[in-house]
XYZ file of C-alpha atoms in Angstrom:
766
model
C -83.142 120.836 32.920
C -83.414 118.764 29.888
C -85.544 115.731 29.867
C -83.808 112.583 28.206
C -85.724 111.319 25.289
C -86.343 107.642 25.957
C -86.041 106.796 22.291
C -82.680 108.512 22.066
C -81.574 106.861 25.236
C -82.545 103.493 23.912
C -80.759 104.238 20.721
C -77.602 105.211 22.559
C -77.783 102.189 24.769
C -78.235 99.971 21.722
C -75.312 101.564 19.999
C -73.132 101.094 23.084
C -74.353 97.558 23.419
C -73.571 96.837 19.802
C -70.097 98.371 20.254
C -69.498 96.344 23.331
C -70.628 93.185 21.609
C -68.462 94.061 18.635
C -65.541 94.650 20.890
C -66.225 91.345 22.647
C -66.522 89.527 19.368
C -63.400 91.132 17.974
C -61.546 90.413 21.174
C -62.750 86.829 21.165
C -61.682 86.430 17.488
C -58.328 87.964 18.218
C -57.890 85.724 21.224
C -58.752 82.621 19.155
C -56.430 83.740 16.394
C -53.674 84.440 18.786
C -54.267 81.076 20.436
C -54.181 79.286 17.054
C -51.044 81.183 16.057
C -49.499 80.367 19.432
C -50.393 76.714 18.966
C -49.072 76.688 15.404
C -45.951 78.400 16.661
C -45.507 75.710 19.259
C -46.116 73.023 16.632
C -43.646 74.695 14.303
C -41.260 74.985 17.179
C -41.689 71.274 17.853
C -41.241 70.488 14.146
C -38.099 72.570 14.163
C -36.867 70.895 17.303
C -37.620 67.480 15.859
C -36.102 68.295 12.515
C -33.158 70.219 13.922
C -32.418 69.392 17.467
C -33.645 65.774 17.653
C -32.581 64.760 14.119
C -30.319 61.675 13.951
C -28.575 63.362 11.096
C -26.359 66.367 11.632
C -28.105 69.655 10.731
C -25.915 72.764 10.415
C -26.695 76.397 9.631
C -23.765 77.959 7.836
C -23.447 81.599 6.973
C -22.685 82.493 3.432
C -18.962 82.217 4.157
C -19.252 78.673 5.411
C -18.949 79.347 9.135
C -20.900 77.343 11.716
C -23.803 79.511 12.943
C -26.078 77.002 14.481
C -26.127 73.182 14.667
C -27.783 70.318 16.471
C -26.322 67.917 18.966
C -25.573 65.245 16.304
C -22.856 67.528 14.864
C -20.767 66.979 18.021
C -20.907 63.201 17.417
C -19.851 63.596 13.755
C -16.996 66.040 14.276
C -16.016 65.340 17.872
C -15.700 69.002 18.692
C -17.607 71.080 21.314
C -20.049 73.840 20.434
C -17.460 76.466 21.380
C -14.867 74.829 19.105
C -17.248 74.684 16.168
C -19.203 77.997 16.516
C -18.068 80.511 13.902
C -15.433 77.972 12.692
C -15.239 77.547 8.869
C -16.103 73.997 7.798
C -13.231 73.965 5.242
C -10.720 73.292 7.992
C -12.392 69.910 8.652
C -12.483 68.676 5.086
C -9.797 66.331 3.781
C -7.558 68.203 1.356
C -8.355 65.846 -1.541
C -12.088 66.579 -1.225
C -11.888 70.315 -0.372
C -12.291 71.673 -3.925
C -15.151 69.287 -4.610
C -16.920 70.288 -1.347
C -16.446 74.061 -1.897
C -17.871 73.850 -5.387
C -21.087 72.413 -4.067
C -21.268 74.926 -1.183
C -20.863 77.803 -3.649
C -23.747 76.407 -5.712
C -25.918 76.473 -2.620
C -24.855 80.066 -1.816
C -25.838 80.880 -5.384
C -29.329 79.435 -4.770
C -29.135 75.770 -5.833
C -29.818 72.779 -3.629
C -26.985 70.251 -4.019
C -26.220 66.725 -2.845
C -22.732 65.241 -2.696
C -20.337 63.066 -0.690
C -17.197 64.195 1.073
C -14.689 63.114 3.700
C -13.929 64.793 7.022
C -11.473 64.076 9.797
C -12.982 63.405 13.215
C -11.286 65.154 16.123
C -9.829 61.798 17.237
C -8.329 61.370 13.779
C -10.538 58.708 12.153
C -12.023 59.472 8.771
C -15.729 59.780 8.108
C -17.570 59.467 4.860
C -20.443 61.955 4.745
C -23.471 62.420 2.562
C -24.283 66.154 2.466
C -27.336 68.038 1.205
C -26.912 71.841 1.020
C -30.093 74.013 0.993
C -29.882 77.785 0.550
C -31.506 79.915 3.356
C -33.450 82.754 1.788
C -34.802 85.760 3.786
C -36.551 88.617 1.995
C -35.368 87.172 -1.295
C -31.832 87.228 -0.090
C -29.625 84.207 0.576
C -28.329 84.640 4.063
C -26.834 81.231 4.635
C -26.893 77.520 3.899
C -28.550 74.686 5.686
C -26.395 71.500 5.694
C -28.084 68.147 6.312
C -25.266 65.678 6.882
C -25.499 61.869 7.114
C -22.693 59.580 8.240
C -22.377 56.921 5.557
C -19.040 55.562 6.675
C -20.452 52.154 7.705
C -22.787 52.056 4.736
C -19.919 52.783 2.363
C -17.787 50.129 4.028
C -20.621 47.575 3.739
C -21.176 48.638 0.137
C -17.484 48.175 -0.619
C -17.505 44.855 1.093
C -20.571 43.824 -0.868
C -18.891 44.976 -4.047
C -15.808 43.010 -3.132
C -17.902 39.966 -2.298
C -19.836 40.380 -5.528
C -16.588 40.683 -7.410
C -15.204 37.562 -5.802
C -18.481 35.749 -6.379
C -18.631 36.808 -9.982
C -14.991 35.788 -10.473
C -15.681 32.498 -8.729
C -18.797 31.846 -10.818
C -17.219 32.912 -14.070
C -14.153 30.722 -13.523
C -15.905 27.863 -11.735
C -15.185 24.292 -12.850
C -18.890 23.547 -12.565
C -21.702 25.075 -14.599
C -23.748 27.796 -12.875
C -27.169 28.857 -14.097
C -30.203 31.010 -13.300
C -33.362 29.763 -14.936
C -36.633 31.663 -15.309
C -39.405 29.740 -16.935
C -37.876 27.541 -19.599
C -35.141 30.016 -20.545
C -31.766 30.654 -19.057
C -31.369 34.126 -17.513
C -27.698 33.614 -16.654
C -25.028 30.982 -17.233
C -21.305 30.923 -16.665
C -18.716 30.023 -19.349
C -18.281 26.500 -17.938
C -21.937 25.625 -18.447
C -21.761 26.858 -22.028
C -18.643 24.699 -22.528
C -20.414 21.624 -21.070
C -23.469 22.052 -23.368
C -21.257 23.016 -26.316
C -23.027 26.271 -27.229
C -21.820 29.850 -26.677
C -23.359 31.870 -23.830
C -25.086 34.157 -26.342
C -26.648 31.169 -28.103
C -27.972 29.685 -24.911
C -29.724 32.907 -23.815
C -32.017 32.468 -26.848
C -32.627 28.702 -26.256
C -35.372 26.827 -24.456
C -34.917 23.705 -22.340
C -36.290 21.582 -25.136
C -33.430 22.746 -27.381
C -30.733 20.949 -25.405
C -32.376 18.636 -22.811
C -32.547 15.057 -24.060
C -36.126 14.383 -25.151
C -36.657 11.453 -22.770
C -35.503 13.516 -19.784
C -37.353 16.801 -20.559
C -40.405 15.896 -18.482
C -38.109 15.023 -15.531
C -36.361 18.413 -15.740
C -39.615 20.403 -15.940
C -41.112 18.376 -13.113
C -38.146 19.195 -10.835
C -38.273 22.887 -11.765
C -41.978 23.003 -10.806
C -41.238 21.213 -7.576
C -39.052 24.115 -6.554
C -41.154 26.968 -7.861
C -44.660 25.712 -7.121
C -44.328 23.098 -4.403
C -41.826 24.974 -2.302
C -39.031 22.406 -2.449
C -36.094 24.588 -1.487
C -33.287 22.391 -2.738
C -33.123 19.495 -5.147
C -30.550 17.219 -6.733
C -31.105 15.030 -9.785
C -29.515 13.846 -13.002
C -30.522 14.264 -16.646
C -29.045 13.978 -20.112
C -28.384 16.860 -22.488
C -27.609 16.940 -26.181
C -24.550 19.032 -27.021
C -24.283 21.200 -30.096
C -22.111 18.495 -31.675
C -25.007 16.030 -30.942
C -23.062 14.102 -28.360
C -24.912 13.019 -25.255
C -23.680 14.242 -21.881
C -24.819 13.227 -18.387
C -25.395 16.153 -16.012
C -25.956 16.339 -12.270
C -28.037 19.306 -11.096
C -28.013 20.987 -7.706
C -30.745 23.683 -7.625
C -32.584 26.004 -5.271
C -35.275 28.738 -5.452
C -34.136 32.387 -5.647
C -35.240 35.869 -6.747
C -33.594 37.388 -9.769
C -34.405 40.830 -11.095
C -37.625 40.875 -9.131
C -38.898 37.531 -10.384
C -38.875 33.935 -9.113
C -36.019 31.925 -10.511
C -34.207 28.626 -10.111
C -30.520 28.947 -9.410
C -27.971 26.145 -9.119
C -24.958 24.275 -10.426
C -24.479 21.634 -13.078
C -21.700 19.059 -13.039
C -20.663 17.071 -16.080
C -20.768 13.447 -14.853
C -20.375 11.852 -18.280
C -16.944 10.398 -17.395
C -18.295 9.114 -14.115
C -21.305 7.557 -15.784
C -19.087 5.870 -18.352
C -16.889 4.590 -15.497
C -19.999 3.316 -13.722
C -21.149 1.689 -16.937
C -17.672 0.172 -17.344
C -17.704 -1.048 -13.736
C -21.252 -2.391 -14.251
C -20.089 -4.048 -17.453
C -17.092 -5.527 -15.690
C -19.236 -6.688 -12.781
C -21.599 -8.577 -15.070
C -19.386 -9.405 -18.066
C -16.494 -11.787 -18.402
C -13.292 -9.791 -19.047
C -12.042 -12.042 -21.869
C -15.021 -13.324 -23.798
C -17.487 -10.523 -23.266
C -20.037 -13.128 -22.201
C -22.236 -12.653 -19.144
C -20.350 -13.791 -16.041
C -21.475 -15.511 -12.810
C -23.045 -12.326 -11.421
C -25.049 -11.874 -14.597
C -25.938 -15.569 -14.645
C -27.450 -15.375 -11.148
C -29.387 -12.278 -12.098
C -30.725 -13.688 -15.395
C -31.554 -17.055 -13.860
C -33.389 -15.341 -11.010
C -35.403 -13.300 -13.513
C -36.396 -16.504 -15.364
C -37.356 -18.178 -12.110
C -39.357 -15.143 -10.930
C -41.169 -15.120 -14.282
C -41.942 -18.833 -13.831
C -40.287 -19.607 -17.160
C -39.369 -23.249 -17.715
C -35.587 -23.263 -17.938
C -32.823 -25.834 -18.380
C -29.387 -25.170 -16.870
C -26.521 -26.770 -18.765
C -23.200 -26.645 -16.875
C -20.316 -27.286 -19.285
C -16.803 -27.995 -17.975
C -13.674 -28.249 -20.140
C -11.551 -30.603 -18.056
C -8.086 -30.006 -19.551
C -8.531 -26.325 -20.206
C -6.502 -24.986 -17.260
C -3.701 -27.426 -17.923
C -3.538 -26.394 -21.587
C -3.597 -22.685 -20.683
C -0.753 -23.179 -18.215
C 1.186 -25.032 -20.929
C 0.692 -22.886 -24.038
C 0.835 -19.579 -22.227
C -1.593 -16.788 -21.487
C -2.117 -15.405 -24.976
C -2.607 -18.713 -26.758
C -4.762 -19.878 -23.866
C -7.021 -16.788 -24.259
C -7.241 -17.398 -28.000
C -8.295 -20.962 -27.269
C -11.095 -19.868 -24.951
C -12.409 -17.401 -27.519
C -12.379 -20.153 -30.126
C -14.289 -22.416 -27.747
C -16.932 -19.738 -27.185
C -17.457 -19.361 -30.921
C -17.804 -23.144 -31.229
C -20.429 -23.254 -28.470
C -22.450 -20.434 -30.057
C -22.704 -22.518 -33.234
C -24.738 -25.070 -31.307
C -27.114 -22.526 -29.705
C -30.157 -20.619 -30.881
C -30.672 -16.852 -30.465
C -32.895 -17.393 -27.452
C -30.285 -19.424 -25.556
C -28.014 -17.613 -23.072
C -24.337 -18.518 -22.883
C -22.395 -17.396 -19.809
C -18.880 -17.986 -18.543
C -19.357 -19.142 -14.999
C -15.720 -19.892 -14.055
C -12.362 -20.190 -15.787
C -13.139 -23.622 -17.287
C -16.908 -23.713 -16.814
C -19.732 -22.308 -18.949
C -23.444 -22.218 -18.230
C -26.079 -22.306 -20.942
C -29.669 -21.316 -20.160
C -32.312 -22.892 -22.389
C -35.830 -21.495 -21.921
C -37.563 -24.789 -22.621
C -38.712 -27.916 -20.828
C -38.527 -29.996 -23.962
C -36.058 -32.699 -22.923
C -35.513 -33.799 -26.551
C -34.386 -30.282 -27.517
C -32.215 -30.004 -24.386
C -30.546 -33.303 -25.220
C -29.942 -32.307 -28.833
C -28.353 -29.033 -27.695
C -26.092 -30.801 -25.207
C -24.970 -33.307 -27.841
C -24.356 -30.511 -30.390
C -22.182 -28.625 -27.857
C -20.155 -31.712 -27.028
C -19.710 -32.450 -30.710
C -18.315 -29.003 -31.661
C -16.109 -28.808 -28.592
C -14.582 -32.278 -28.913
C -13.221 -31.506 -32.339
C -9.521 -30.414 -32.561
C -9.006 -26.766 -31.531
C -6.347 -24.841 -33.435
C -4.327 -22.394 -31.364
C -0.968 -21.176 -32.551
C 0.879 -24.139 -34.003
C -1.079 -26.615 -31.905
C -4.110 -28.766 -32.436
C -5.374 -29.333 -28.895
C -8.271 -31.227 -27.430
C -10.334 -30.492 -24.392
C -12.535 -32.966 -22.561
C -16.044 -31.474 -22.306
C -18.723 -32.747 -19.961
C -22.197 -31.334 -19.265
C -24.479 -31.520 -16.227
C -28.136 -30.573 -16.669
C -30.752 -29.415 -14.146
C -34.237 -28.063 -14.837
C -36.582 -25.445 -13.395
C -39.063 -26.212 -12.007
C -38.703 -29.985 -12.315
C -35.626 -30.217 -10.049
C -35.812 -26.978 -8.065
C -37.271 -23.457 -7.876
C -34.146 -22.010 -6.279
C -31.331 -20.411 -8.308
C -28.462 -21.622 -6.140
C -29.928 -25.114 -5.896
C -30.345 -25.332 -9.677
C -26.627 -24.604 -10.143
C -25.649 -27.059 -7.413
C -27.777 -29.730 -9.035
C -26.226 -29.086 -12.452
C -22.809 -29.353 -10.829
C -23.741 -32.686 -9.264
C -24.877 -33.957 -12.654
C -21.619 -32.654 -14.165
C -19.472 -34.572 -11.672
C -21.329 -37.727 -12.543
C -20.937 -37.092 -16.276
C -17.151 -36.666 -15.775
C -16.943 -39.991 -13.969
C -19.005 -41.661 -16.655
C -16.531 -40.559 -19.325
C -15.363 -37.624 -21.453
C -17.716 -36.006 -23.996
C -20.779 -37.015 -22.013
C -23.760 -35.317 -20.442
C -26.018 -36.239 -17.553
C -29.340 -35.005 -16.148
C -29.660 -34.344 -12.453
C -31.402 -37.061 -10.417
C -32.151 -37.300 -6.734
C -29.454 -39.898 -6.010
C -26.678 -37.482 -7.146
C -26.979 -35.357 -3.989
C -25.258 -37.997 -1.907
C -22.413 -38.306 -4.445
C -21.939 -34.541 -4.496
C -21.689 -34.459 -0.712
C -19.129 -37.281 -0.820
C -16.898 -35.277 -3.186
C -17.081 -32.230 -0.955
C -16.264 -34.263 2.132
C -13.367 -35.882 0.276
C -11.982 -32.464 -0.608
C -12.151 -31.306 3.021
C -10.462 -34.550 4.217
C -7.653 -34.114 1.658
C -6.669 -30.838 3.351
C -5.954 -32.816 6.520
C -4.376 -35.824 4.862
C -0.733 -34.629 4.939
C -0.997 -33.316 8.483
C -2.523 -36.588 9.740
C 0.040 -38.724 7.943
C -2.534 -40.450 5.734
C -0.520 -40.099 2.519
C 2.184 -42.593 1.627
C 4.269 -43.639 -1.379
C 4.347 -46.967 -3.130
C 7.215 -47.714 -5.493
C 6.960 -49.604 -8.809
C 10.261 -51.140 -9.954
C 11.787 -50.370 -13.375
C 14.070 -52.761 -15.223
C 16.738 -52.653 -17.912
C 15.679 -55.039 -20.692
C 19.203 -55.652 -21.900
C 20.788 -56.590 -18.569
C 17.703 -57.535 -16.579
C 18.854 -55.299 -13.704
C 16.597 -53.357 -11.381
C 17.556 -49.794 -12.292
C 14.952 -47.647 -10.550
C 11.541 -47.154 -8.994
C 8.648 -44.856 -9.795
C 7.152 -43.064 -6.762
C 3.338 -43.306 -6.736
C 1.264 -41.551 -4.102
C -1.396 -43.399 -2.096
C -4.084 -42.113 0.314
C -5.204 -44.369 3.184
C -8.403 -42.665 4.291
C -9.299 -43.355 7.958
C -12.907 -44.211 7.034
C -12.950 -44.937 3.313
C -9.797 -46.983 3.176
C -7.501 -46.722 0.160
C -8.697 -43.839 -2.094
C -7.748 -44.130 -5.787
C -5.308 -41.476 -7.100
C -7.703 -40.982 -10.026
C -10.239 -39.787 -7.476
C -8.189 -37.454 -5.285
C -5.499 -36.180 -7.697
C -8.069 -34.168 -9.748
C -9.364 -32.688 -6.488
C -5.804 -31.761 -5.486
C -5.246 -30.183 -8.927
C -8.445 -28.129 -8.704
C -7.868 -26.872 -5.152
C -4.134 -26.205 -5.590
C -3.236 -28.792 -2.921
C -1.182 -30.547 -5.621
C 1.649 -28.037 -4.924
C 2.317 -28.961 -1.286
C 1.431 -32.637 -1.936
C 3.781 -32.775 -4.940
C 6.602 -31.237 -2.922
C 5.998 -33.728 -0.126
C 6.181 -36.632 -2.602
C 9.421 -35.343 -4.113
C 11.099 -34.834 -0.735
C 9.927 -38.243 0.614
C 11.017 -40.120 -2.526
C 14.456 -38.483 -2.589
C 15.008 -39.162 1.098
C 13.962 -42.818 0.634
C 16.365 -43.279 -2.277
C 19.173 -41.784 -0.234
C 18.361 -44.111 2.683
C 18.496 -47.126 0.349
C 21.979 -46.070 -0.754
C 23.073 -45.573 2.850
C 21.751 -49.068 3.628
C 24.081 -50.542 0.976
C 21.710 -51.018 -1.951
C 22.996 -50.450 -5.481
C 22.302 -46.831 -6.517
C 19.028 -46.570 -8.370
C 17.022 -43.788 -10.001
C 13.846 -42.619 -8.314
C 11.177 -41.316 -10.738
C 8.707 -38.637 -9.526
C 5.790 -37.299 -11.530
C 5.288 -33.531 -11.799
C 1.816 -32.088 -12.151
C 0.992 -29.254 -14.580
C 0.699 -26.831 -11.683
C 4.074 -27.832 -10.309
C 5.754 -27.508 -13.707
C 4.181 -24.012 -14.094
C 5.741 -22.831 -10.833
C 8.287 -20.071 -11.385
C 10.420 -21.417 -8.566
C 10.332 -25.090 -9.576
C 14.104 -25.294 -10.185
C 14.794 -23.714 -6.786
C 12.383 -26.110 -5.030
C 14.007 -29.188 -6.603
C 17.488 -27.902 -5.810
C 16.543 -27.235 -2.183
C 15.072 -30.745 -1.742
C 18.136 -32.359 -3.257
C 20.301 -30.382 -0.818
C 18.123 -31.238 2.172
C 18.032 -34.977 1.386
C 21.693 -35.085 0.183
C 20.691 -37.115 -2.841
C 22.952 -36.921 -5.896
C 20.887 -35.268 -8.694
C 21.773 -38.014 -11.185
C 19.640 -40.409 -9.162
C 16.477 -38.312 -9.570
C 14.216 -38.557 -12.653
C 11.339 -36.080 -13.071
C 8.456 -37.210 -15.301
C 6.454 -34.605 -17.205
C 3.693 -34.985 -19.816
C 3.716 -33.748 -23.395
C 0.931 -31.229 -22.680
C 3.216 -29.409 -20.252
C 5.619 -28.544 -23.034
C 3.162 -26.797 -25.336
C 4.536 -23.409 -24.296
C 7.878 -24.312 -25.882
C 9.883 -21.258 -24.792
C 8.897 -21.590 -21.175
C 9.308 -25.369 -21.187
C 12.830 -25.168 -22.664
C 13.855 -22.595 -19.998
C 12.500 -24.760 -17.151
C 13.892 -28.045 -18.446
C 17.367 -26.607 -19.033
C 17.260 -25.183 -15.518
C 16.512 -28.627 -14.158
C 19.158 -30.255 -16.334
C 21.786 -27.901 -14.932
C 21.124 -29.473 -11.576
C 22.103 -32.854 -13.100
C 18.772 -34.626 -12.878
C 17.142 -36.838 -15.480
C 13.980 -35.815 -17.368
C 11.364 -38.161 -18.835
C 8.261 -37.529 -20.888
C 5.418 -39.610 -19.476
C 2.457 -40.998 -21.488
C 4.326 -40.370 -24.728
C 2.228 -40.723 -27.849
C -0.976 -39.817 -26.042
C -0.479 -36.072 -26.154
C -0.700 -33.545 -28.957
C 2.551 -31.646 -28.970
C 4.792 -31.464 -32.048
C 7.479 -34.128 -32.244
C 9.815 -31.582 -33.835
C 10.329 -29.984 -30.453
C 11.787 -33.153 -28.937
C 15.212 -32.309 -30.333
C 15.118 -28.974 -28.478
C 14.154 -30.478 -25.112
C 16.901 -31.949 -22.901
C 15.007 -35.266 -22.573
C 16.614 -38.438 -21.248
C 13.703 -40.906 -21.555
C 10.383 -41.312 -23.316
C 7.792 -43.395 -21.483
C 5.448 -45.132 -23.939
C 1.866 -44.909 -22.713
C 0.363 -48.213 -21.560
C -2.585 -47.805 -23.966
C -0.174 -48.624 -26.829
C 1.469 -51.484 -24.953
C -1.814 -53.196 -24.170
C -2.345 -54.630 -27.664
C 1.097 -54.146 -29.193
C 1.684 -57.919 -29.707
C -1.411 -58.452 -31.894
C -2.597 -54.996 -33.009
C -0.572 -53.897 -36.072
C -1.334 -50.217 -35.526
C -0.188 -50.213 -31.904
C 2.820 -52.322 -32.843
C 3.829 -49.800 -35.488
C 3.416 -46.902 -33.064
C 5.557 -48.571 -30.431
C 8.302 -49.511 -32.982
C 8.298 -46.005 -34.421
C 8.645 -44.380 -31.008
C 11.516 -46.689 -30.053
C 13.331 -46.106 -33.380
C 12.802 -42.331 -33.299
C 13.992 -42.086 -29.691
C 17.125 -44.105 -30.363
C 18.051 -41.935 -33.330
C 17.734 -38.930 -31.000
C 19.875 -40.738 -28.375
C 16.919 -40.906 -26.005
C 16.172 -43.982 -23.916
C 12.695 -45.576 -24.022
C 10.780 -47.070 -21.148
C 7.457 -48.854 -21.549
C 4.831 -48.888 -18.797
C 1.849 -51.224 -18.448
C 3.795 -54.424 -19.158
C 1.341 -57.038 -17.931
C 2.021 -60.159 -20.026
C 5.041 -62.206 -21.212
C 4.033 -61.292 -24.778
C 4.356 -57.614 -23.975
C 7.797 -58.167 -22.573
C 9.033 -60.265 -25.513
C 7.673 -57.767 -28.047
C 9.483 -54.915 -26.312
C 12.724 -56.906 -26.072
C 12.597 -57.880 -29.725
C 12.113 -54.201 -30.667
C 14.962 -53.106 -28.387
C 13.001 -51.101 -25.849
C 15.472 -49.990 -23.164
C 13.454 -50.273 -19.956
C 10.092 -51.520 -18.694
C 7.741 -51.512 -15.733
C 4.386 -53.201 -15.136
C 2.341 -55.640 -13.134
C 4.012 -58.649 -14.869
C 7.212 -57.730 -13.070
C 5.867 -56.000 -9.989
C 2.948 -53.908 -8.872
C 3.641 -50.719 -6.855
C 4.771 -51.786 -3.382
C 5.140 -50.038 -0.012
C 8.721 -49.545 1.141
C 8.952 -52.571 3.398
C 7.566 -55.014 0.819
C 9.770 -53.570 -1.907
C 12.878 -53.958 0.207
C 11.968 -57.580 0.930
C 11.511 -58.225 -2.806
C 14.810 -56.752 -3.958
C 16.564 -60.154 -4.443
C 13.681 -61.601 -6.487
C 13.308 -58.485 -8.584
C 16.820 -58.876 -9.951
C 15.739 -62.157 -11.626
C 12.394 -60.981 -13.043
C 13.482 -60.283 -16.604
C 15.376 -63.588 -16.893
C 12.261 -65.392 -15.681
C 9.792 -63.887 -18.175
C 11.905 -62.420 -20.946
C 14.023 -63.693 -23.827
C 17.221 -65.608 -23.076
C 20.236 -63.469 -22.397
C 21.876 -64.811 -25.584
C 18.988 -63.675 -27.798
C 18.728 -60.397 -25.975
C 22.498 -59.835 -26.348
C 22.314 -60.620 -30.090
C 19.429 -58.196 -30.611
C 21.300 -55.454 -28.861
C 24.385 -56.105 -30.949
C 22.269 -55.862 -34.086
C 20.837 -52.647 -32.803
C 24.302 -51.243 -32.177
C 25.404 -52.317 -35.683
C 22.346 -50.701 -37.148
C 23.013 -47.459 -35.307
C 26.665 -47.543 -36.341
C 25.649 -48.153 -39.985
C 23.215 -45.242 -39.781
C 25.901 -42.933 -38.382
C 28.362 -43.949 -41.112
C 25.714 -43.272 -43.783
C 25.104 -39.883 -42.222
C 28.789 -39.063 -42.202
C 29.160 -40.130 -45.872
C 26.135 -38.058 -46.812
C 27.542 -34.965 -45.082
C 30.925 -35.456 -46.782
C 29.261 -35.785 -50.201
C 27.320 -32.611 -49.571
C 30.508 -30.779 -48.588
C 32.330 -32.087 -51.670
C 29.451 -31.078 -53.911
C 29.465 -27.544 -52.408
C 33.213 -27.223 -52.976
C 32.887 -28.310 -56.648
C 30.057 -25.818 -57.245
C 32.061 -23.089 -55.554
C 35.171 -23.943 -57.682
C 33.155 -23.837 -60.916
C 31.620 -20.468 -60.023
C 35.043 -18.984 -59.172
C 36.568 -20.446 -62.367
C 33.782 -18.914 -64.552
C 34.388 -15.526 -63.008
């Protein structure tokens, strides 16, 4: 037997061991590799499952002919068909005919080895259309294209949203481009976008404005405001802002703009976007309204609103100020008489006159229709007085308007800050109190406010309030002053004169309450009451058996200016049943300054059959040439001329001239204010037709007048010339008138004969 060599045995064992270890190591390596590959396979399988089976997009494996080979679950949702219906089905049957050629061309490119992306339309099994985004990827095995992967995305909703967005954008763009307001996008100080309207507002083209900075068109004084508001939005986070600024147009005209802006993103950068409205017209309207609110419409002077504001500013600044309240007493009457246009011209003339008496620092305002307020920033009473006198002087001079030289009666009341008051309203009230005193003192006068005037001002206000209740409470009555015929001595009429028996104050003078009635408008109802009462009384006298007489009633300027005056008089005559020939209406010369209107009204009254007299004749300022155009029955000579007619040559001449002129115009003359026997004899000797006055009778209440009727019939015989002398004077007057008429007839005949001779000679020469 062989003995085993230990060394050989060890070598063999080592070799075997090494082989075993190698096998173990190789086996372990192979196991690890297989494990890694298995894991990778599982990962790849999961990737595949995620990318294929669990993909929200449809994934399809087509063969090279376009048949469905494999697909994920999403395909069923896209197409609506089951796996059996789709498997091995060619996709072309599902494509809309209009898109088939386009789809096939892309599929063929994929079969040829190109990856393509496109959009197509398919019809779902239920019939609705689907817009698909398709990506075709060629499947290559061993360098051979064996099919095509299709990754399909439903973009139906996205396309619809996109189309809606495009439609909205189109509408928005159309709206912006055609908007009536300016639209802008601003980045920095340059415009990134503007619509045509904004370019039109600023006056530049759109192209020009893209190259311009804010400073090129924003008004210099407003530039800081605009930049400040832009920064508020961009840096301070103010999301929305509205403000106004001014811009300079290309034609250099200034426009007012209103901005509505907000923060936005534009092309990846912060921007300010908003609208701009041209408010120039509105601003001008506001300025006009502001101007109208603080400016008198006619004169352009500051009005009462402006006066209060300016006076308050002076008071707040503690400036010593004098308030001069100027009233033109007859202004409203003159305006009503001469008409609107001439009245306006008169006021403008008055304003120019007042300005002549003022310095540049003085402020002239028109407070009311017939009142002006002058503010003098001084406490120098001497200067204030000089200014007041200068104003009165220029205003009291004749004022030329149209064909008239008219006069107004100015008066001034003066109050002072802070001597009299530190309150605006009180200062004006105090000036008004001083004015009322100045008016009582006499025309063309001024007066400073003093403490004792407050009581007088309150009295006037209380009197005004009481006058409103006077008619209702039966406090008004009428006294009648008899009128006599100087030739026969007969009582021919009575003038109705209103009286006010105040329950506390007693008899209030008409010179006190009539101006209040005129100012408040109460003269209209009061005047109508007087007319009705007087007509009714005259009718009652006739019914009682008295000889028919004329009743004379005075009309105020406001009454005469009424459009329905004729209708009012006609209605009262009808109501009282008084024959129109027994009513005489007295008007003043100033009422006839608007000749056209006066003629129309007077002829309307004459058609009713009433008599018309001009009261206070010779005292007014109307042209005598219009007398022949007015249907006047009587002129009443003002008592200021009668007062000294028997020893003042000037007054005597005026009275004689009026009587002579009236008689040549076939107008009767009545003289008022006959207080002495000398007055009466003078008027008789100069053939005045009628008279009234305290010599013969003062105004009497009805009962006293009725009791005096018998005595009144003998008044003229008692105080006047003898009937024989009176009769002779009237005969001489008639002879004189007859002589004058004969001379006029002879003159006319001579003129006619002369014209015939001239005409004969001309014809003979021809």
